[in-house]
């Protein structure tokens, strides 16, 4: 099974700042995704990270707020820009194996003051 | 549209059997996943069904009926450590998650 590493695992940020979350997988995956999980909620897909091109964003999420990079098959970053307390959440990187199974990173817990 | 329904909360006794149901209506279907998520942790994979029928894996079994848009996760010989949220997710590229069922196992 694929191992997915995310960092930072947690951070406390000030309003108006930006934070970049890094995600590394240890084997080639077919697709990579970024999810958000707000307190007490299920997972919501932010975007699909596309290698070498712009990410595909879901409704309600825009590139200016959540810029995503994926320079190669096994690495991606998500930036949460101009943060507000409403952005306090767990952000999860995930990758899909050939079987279709989805693997998750440990998550990055962001608290915005 | 996408719609996945599962009960919000369930309580069961240690050693018992519990069934968590999931119904879905999605525009596409490439299989159904069940994930377990302990509080504060990332979800972990439990099962994947793409054909109708029952898949058994130790104490956990998952059932799928594509014609009925229905699945269930069956947990046997419940243990306290099974207290967690259980997420039903439909593979519609990408996965569409239900809101999760919070299971509490009591002594």
mmCIF file of C-alpha atoms in Angstrom:
data_model
loop_
_atom_site.group_PDB
_atom_site.id
_atom_site.type_symbol
_atom_site.label_atom_id
_atom_site.label_comp_id
_atom_site.label_asym_id
_atom_site.label_seq_id
_atom_site.Cartn_x
_atom_site.Cartn_y
_atom_site.Cartn_z
ATOM 1 C CA UNK A 1 0.000 0.000 0.000
ATOM 2 C CA UNK A 2 1.098 3.549 -0.650
ATOM 3 C CA UNK A 3 2.487 5.602 2.233
ATOM 4 C CA UNK A 4 1.623 9.264 2.148
ATOM 5 C CA UNK A 5 3.504 11.801 4.251
ATOM 6 C CA UNK A 6 2.231 15.258 4.997
ATOM 7 C CA UNK A 7 3.824 18.160 6.767
ATOM 8 C CA UNK A 8 3.275 20.075 8.869
ATOM 9 C CA UNK A 9 1.101 17.802 10.977
ATOM 10 C CA UNK A 10 -0.300 20.810 12.774
ATOM 11 C CA UNK A 11 0.187 24.540 12.912
ATOM 12 C CA UNK A 12 -1.279 27.603 14.529
ATOM 13 C CA UNK A 13 -1.460 30.545 12.177
ATOM 14 C CA UNK A 14 -2.357 34.191 12.348
ATOM 15 C CA UNK A 15 -5.233 35.649 10.412
ATOM 16 C CA UNK A 16 -4.175 36.979 7.012
ATOM 17 C CA UNK A 17 -1.127 34.744 6.633
ATOM 18 C CA UNK A 18 -0.648 31.830 4.246
ATOM 19 C CA UNK A 19 0.563 28.300 4.889
ATOM 20 C CA UNK A 20 1.802 25.654 2.478
ATOM 21 C CA UNK A 21 1.219 21.974 3.187
ATOM 22 C CA UNK A 22 3.486 19.436 1.523
ATOM 23 C CA UNK A 23 2.530 15.915 0.536
ATOM 24 C CA UNK A 24 4.883 13.140 -0.546
ATOM 25 C CA UNK A 25 3.913 9.623 -1.609
ATOM 26 C CA UNK A 26 6.415 6.783 -1.635
ATOM 27 C CA UNK A 27 5.199 5.171 -4.831
ATOM 28 C CA UNK A 28 3.637 6.337 -8.036
ATOM 29 C CA UNK A 29 -0.069 6.937 -7.741
ATOM 30 C CA UNK A 30 -2.478 7.594 -10.532
ATOM 31 C CA UNK A 31 -4.159 10.629 -9.033
ATOM 32 C CA UNK A 32 -3.688 12.944 -6.045
ATOM 33 C CA UNK A 33 -6.372 14.863 -4.216
ATOM 34 C CA UNK A 34 -6.696 17.381 -1.426
ATOM 35 C CA UNK A 35 -9.565 17.106 1.051
ATOM 36 C CA UNK A 36 -10.705 19.296 3.897
ATOM 37 C CA UNK A 37 -12.367 18.059 7.038
ATOM 38 C CA UNK A 38 -13.908 20.715 9.211
ATOM 39 C CA UNK A 39 -14.612 19.932 12.862
ATOM 40 C CA UNK A 40 -17.273 17.247 13.182
ATOM 41 C CA UNK A 41 -17.786 17.029 9.425
ATOM 42 C CA UNK A 42 -17.049 14.483 6.715
ATOM 43 C CA UNK A 43 -14.410 14.904 4.048
ATOM 44 C CA UNK A 44 -14.925 17.543 1.363
ATOM 45 C CA UNK A 45 -12.885 17.451 -1.807
ATOM 46 C CA UNK A 46 -11.024 20.678 -2.515
ATOM 47 C CA UNK A 47 -9.348 19.774 -5.786
ATOM 48 C CA UNK A 48 -7.624 17.162 -7.895
ATOM 49 C CA UNK A 49 -3.900 17.863 -8.201
ATOM 50 C CA UNK A 50 -2.820 17.428 -11.815
ATOM 51 C CA UNK A 51 0.806 16.796 -12.649
ATOM 52 C CA UNK A 52 2.353 19.733 -14.467
ATOM 53 C CA UNK A 53 -0.882 21.652 -14.935
ATOM 54 C CA UNK A 54 -3.468 23.581 -12.991
ATOM 55 C CA UNK A 55 -5.475 21.686 -10.411
ATOM 56 C CA UNK A 56 -9.150 20.918 -10.967
ATOM 57 C CA UNK A 57 -11.183 22.647 -8.269
ATOM 58 C CA UNK A 58 -14.533 21.623 -6.866
ATOM 59 C CA UNK A 59 -17.414 24.018 -6.500
ATOM 60 C CA UNK A 60 -16.768 26.474 -3.707
ATOM 61 C CA UNK A 61 -12.985 26.306 -3.939
ATOM 62 C CA UNK A 62 -10.825 28.647 -6.043
ATOM 63 C CA UNK A 63 -7.193 28.736 -7.052
ATOM 64 C CA UNK A 64 -6.531 32.137 -5.492
ATOM 65 C CA UNK A 65 -7.477 30.797 -2.072
ATOM 66 C CA UNK A 66 -6.068 27.277 -2.400
ATOM 67 C CA UNK A 67 -3.218 27.239 -4.919
ATOM 68 C CA UNK A 68 -2.018 23.699 -5.577
ATOM 69 C CA UNK A 69 1.114 22.441 -7.253
ATOM 70 C CA UNK A 70 2.092 18.975 -8.421
ATOM 71 C CA UNK A 71 5.455 19.192 -10.152
ATOM 72 C CA UNK A 72 5.857 15.420 -10.390
ATOM 73 C CA UNK A 73 3.921 12.206 -9.795
ATOM 74 C CA UNK A 74 4.784 11.817 -6.120
ATOM 75 C CA UNK A 75 4.747 15.352 -4.693
ATOM 76 C CA UNK A 76 2.096 18.006 -4.231
ATOM 77 C CA UNK A 77 1.563 21.160 -2.194
ATOM 78 C CA UNK A 78 -1.568 22.948 -1.047
ATOM 79 C CA UNK A 79 -1.404 26.551 0.099
ATOM 80 C CA UNK A 80 -4.149 28.045 2.238
ATOM 81 C CA UNK A 81 -3.964 31.766 1.450
ATOM 82 C CA UNK A 82 -4.987 34.801 3.468
ATOM 83 C CA UNK A 83 -6.292 32.601 6.249
ATOM 84 C CA UNK A 84 -9.254 33.374 8.461
ATOM 85 C CA UNK A 85 -10.599 31.450 11.463
ATOM 86 C CA UNK A 86 -13.074 29.727 9.125
ATOM 87 C CA UNK A 87 -10.121 27.975 7.494
ATOM 88 C CA UNK A 88 -9.353 26.143 10.732
ATOM 89 C CA UNK A 89 -9.639 22.553 9.629
ATOM 90 C CA UNK A 90 -7.798 19.336 8.899
ATOM 91 C CA UNK A 91 -6.386 19.214 5.390
ATOM 92 C CA UNK A 92 -5.782 15.748 3.984
ATOM 93 C CA UNK A 93 -3.666 14.740 1.032
ATOM 94 C CA UNK A 94 -4.688 11.531 -0.695
ATOM 95 C CA UNK A 95 -3.559 9.384 -3.583
ATOM 96 C CA UNK A 96 -5.301 6.754 -5.661
ATOM 97 C CA UNK A 97 -3.623 3.446 -6.418
ATOM 98 C CA UNK A 98 -4.234 1.446 -9.588
ATOM 99 C CA UNK A 99 -6.828 -0.585 -7.675
ATOM 100 C CA UNK A 100 -8.837 2.566 -7.101
ATOM 101 C CA UNK A 101 -8.189 2.446 -3.373
ATOM 102 C CA UNK A 102 -7.631 5.858 -1.842
ATOM 103 C CA UNK A 103 -4.813 6.335 0.640
ATOM 104 C CA UNK A 104 -4.652 9.264 3.017
ATOM 105 C CA UNK A 105 -1.884 11.222 4.612
ATOM 106 C CA UNK A 106 -2.019 11.784 8.357
ATOM 107 C CA UNK A 107 -3.585 15.187 7.846
ATOM 108 C CA UNK A 108 -2.502 18.709 8.686
ATOM 109 C CA UNK A 109 -4.466 20.339 11.469
ATOM 110 C CA UNK A 110 -4.609 24.103 11.019
ATOM 111 C CA UNK A 111 -5.821 26.508 13.664
ATOM 112 C CA UNK A 112 -6.225 30.108 12.594
ATOM 113 C CA UNK A 113 -6.386 32.711 15.320
ATOM 114 C CA UNK B 1 -26.595 14.798 -8.218
ATOM 115 C CA UNK B 2 -24.667 13.088 -5.480
ATOM 116 C CA UNK B 3 -26.347 11.810 -2.359
ATOM 117 C CA UNK B 4 -24.987 9.362 0.188
ATOM 118 C CA UNK B 5 -26.962 8.600 3.335
ATOM 119 C CA UNK B 6 -25.862 6.794 6.448
ATOM 120 C CA UNK B 7 -27.029 7.025 10.071
ATOM 121 C CA UNK B 8 -25.384 9.746 12.115
ATOM 122 C CA UNK B 9 -24.798 7.765 15.272
ATOM 123 C CA UNK B 10 -25.066 4.199 16.537
ATOM 124 C CA UNK B 11 -24.366 2.530 19.854
ATOM 125 C CA UNK B 12 -23.615 -1.154 20.368
ATOM 126 C CA UNK B 13 -22.377 -3.421 23.114
ATOM 127 C CA UNK B 14 -18.934 -4.970 23.295
ATOM 128 C CA UNK B 15 -18.980 -8.465 21.779
ATOM 129 C CA UNK B 16 -22.132 -7.801 19.762
ATOM 130 C CA UNK B 17 -22.696 -7.399 16.013
ATOM 131 C CA UNK B 18 -23.571 -4.078 14.395
ATOM 132 C CA UNK B 19 -24.639 -3.254 10.837
ATOM 133 C CA UNK B 20 -24.071 0.212 9.406
ATOM 134 C CA UNK B 21 -26.164 0.936 6.331
ATOM 135 C CA UNK B 22 -25.387 3.239 3.443
ATOM 136 C CA UNK B 23 -27.612 4.217 0.537
ATOM 137 C CA UNK B 24 -26.354 6.184 -2.403
ATOM 138 C CA UNK B 25 -27.465 8.017 -5.511
ATOM 139 C CA UNK B 26 -24.574 9.147 -7.669
ATOM 140 C CA UNK B 27 -24.143 10.012 -11.328
ATOM 141 C CA UNK B 28 -21.373 7.432 -11.724
ATOM 142 C CA UNK B 29 -20.303 4.300 -9.887
ATOM 143 C CA UNK B 30 -16.933 2.594 -9.860
ATOM 144 C CA UNK B 31 -17.229 0.867 -6.531
ATOM 145 C CA UNK B 32 -17.996 1.589 -2.902
ATOM 146 C CA UNK B 33 -15.516 2.008 -0.084
ATOM 147 C CA UNK B 34 -15.798 1.894 3.671
ATOM 148 C CA UNK B 35 -13.308 3.808 5.799
ATOM 149 C CA UNK B 36 -12.771 3.909 9.533
ATOM 150 C CA UNK B 37 -11.751 7.152 11.174
ATOM 151 C CA UNK B 38 -10.756 7.477 14.806
ATOM 152 C CA UNK B 39 -11.074 10.924 16.316
ATOM 153 C CA UNK B 40 -8.187 13.165 15.294
ATOM 154 C CA UNK B 41 -6.775 10.687 12.783
ATOM 155 C CA UNK B 42 -6.934 10.245 9.006
ATOM 156 C CA UNK B 43 -9.401 7.727 7.577
ATOM 157 C CA UNK B 44 -8.105 4.205 7.016
ATOM 158 C CA UNK B 45 -9.315 1.785 4.363
ATOM 159 C CA UNK B 46 -11.612 -1.050 5.432
ATOM 160 C CA UNK B 47 -13.209 -2.497 2.307
ATOM 161 C CA UNK B 48 -13.974 -2.055 -1.364
ATOM 162 C CA UNK B 49 -16.980 -3.549 -3.199
ATOM 163 C CA UNK B 50 -17.492 -3.229 -6.926
ATOM 164 C CA UNK B 51 -19.630 -6.338 -7.536
ATOM 165 C CA UNK B 52 -22.836 -7.317 -5.759
ATOM 166 C CA UNK B 53 -22.458 -9.536 -2.751
ATOM 167 C CA UNK B 54 -20.662 -9.908 0.516
ATOM 168 C CA UNK B 55 -16.924 -9.379 1.057
ATOM 169 C CA UNK B 56 -15.599 -10.761 4.321
ATOM 170 C CA UNK B 57 -12.368 -9.683 5.969
ATOM 171 C CA UNK B 58 -11.932 -10.931 9.496
ATOM 172 C CA UNK B 59 -14.394 -9.299 11.849
ATOM 173 C CA UNK B 60 -15.506 -6.869 9.130
ATOM 174 C CA UNK B 61 -17.782 -7.644 6.185
ATOM 175 C CA UNK B 62 -19.210 -5.360 3.543
ATOM 176 C CA UNK B 63 -22.192 -5.940 1.295
ATOM 177 C CA UNK B 64 -23.208 -4.235 -1.925
ATOM 178 C CA UNK B 65 -26.380 -4.212 -4.018
ATOM 179 C CA UNK B 66 -25.858 -1.973 -7.031
ATOM 180 C CA UNK B 67 -29.466 -2.274 -8.207
ATOM 181 C CA UNK B 68 -30.701 -0.973 -4.860
ATOM 182 C CA UNK B 69 -27.932 1.602 -4.361
ATOM 183 C CA UNK B 70 -27.294 0.024 -0.990
ATOM 184 C CA UNK B 71 -24.367 -1.172 1.051
ATOM 185 C CA UNK B 72 -23.734 -2.167 4.623
ATOM 186 C CA UNK B 73 -20.722 -2.679 6.828
ATOM 187 C CA UNK B 74 -21.034 -5.485 9.353
ATOM 188 C CA UNK B 75 -18.803 -5.520 12.404
ATOM 189 C CA UNK B 76 -18.715 -8.696 14.490
ATOM 190 C CA UNK B 77 -17.386 -9.359 17.986
ATOM 191 C CA UNK B 78 -17.275 -5.658 18.693
ATOM 192 C CA UNK B 79 -14.348 -4.310 20.661
ATOM 193 C CA UNK B 80 -13.983 -1.008 22.452
ATOM 194 C CA UNK B 81 -11.360 0.046 19.896
ATOM 195 C CA UNK B 82 -14.029 -0.169 17.175
ATOM 196 C CA UNK B 83 -15.510 3.069 18.533
ATOM 197 C CA UNK B 84 -14.915 5.392 15.582
ATOM 198 C CA UNK B 85 -16.622 7.045 12.644
ATOM 199 C CA UNK B 86 -17.326 4.843 9.644
ATOM 200 C CA UNK B 87 -17.430 6.582 6.278
ATOM 201 C CA UNK B 88 -19.185 5.218 3.221
ATOM 202 C CA UNK B 89 -17.689 6.552 -0.020
ATOM 203 C CA UNK B 90 -18.723 6.007 -3.629
ATOM 204 C CA UNK B 91 -16.052 5.953 -6.322
ATOM 205 C CA UNK B 92 -17.302 8.478 -8.830
ATOM 206 C CA UNK B 93 -13.836 9.859 -9.663
ATOM 207 C CA UNK B 94 -13.028 11.059 -7.163
ATOM 208 C CA UNK B 95 -14.599 9.560 -4.079
ATOM 209 C CA UNK B 96 -17.789 11.081 -2.747
ATOM 210 C CA UNK B 97 -18.045 10.633 0.999
ATOM 211 C CA UNK B 98 -21.081 10.241 3.190
ATOM 212 C CA UNK B 99 -21.206 12.210 6.427
ATOM 213 C CA UNK B 100 -20.088 9.207 8.452
ATOM 214 C CA UNK B 101 -21.629 7.122 11.222
ATOM 215 C CA UNK B 102 -20.229 7.636 14.694
ATOM 216 C CA UNK B 103 -20.204 4.236 16.414
ATOM 217 C CA UNK B 104 -19.887 4.016 20.168
ATOM 218 C CA UNK B 105 -19.082 0.621 21.652
ATOM 219 C CA UNK B 106 -20.083 0.316 25.297
ATOM 220 C CA UNK B 107 -19.246 -2.309 27.879
#
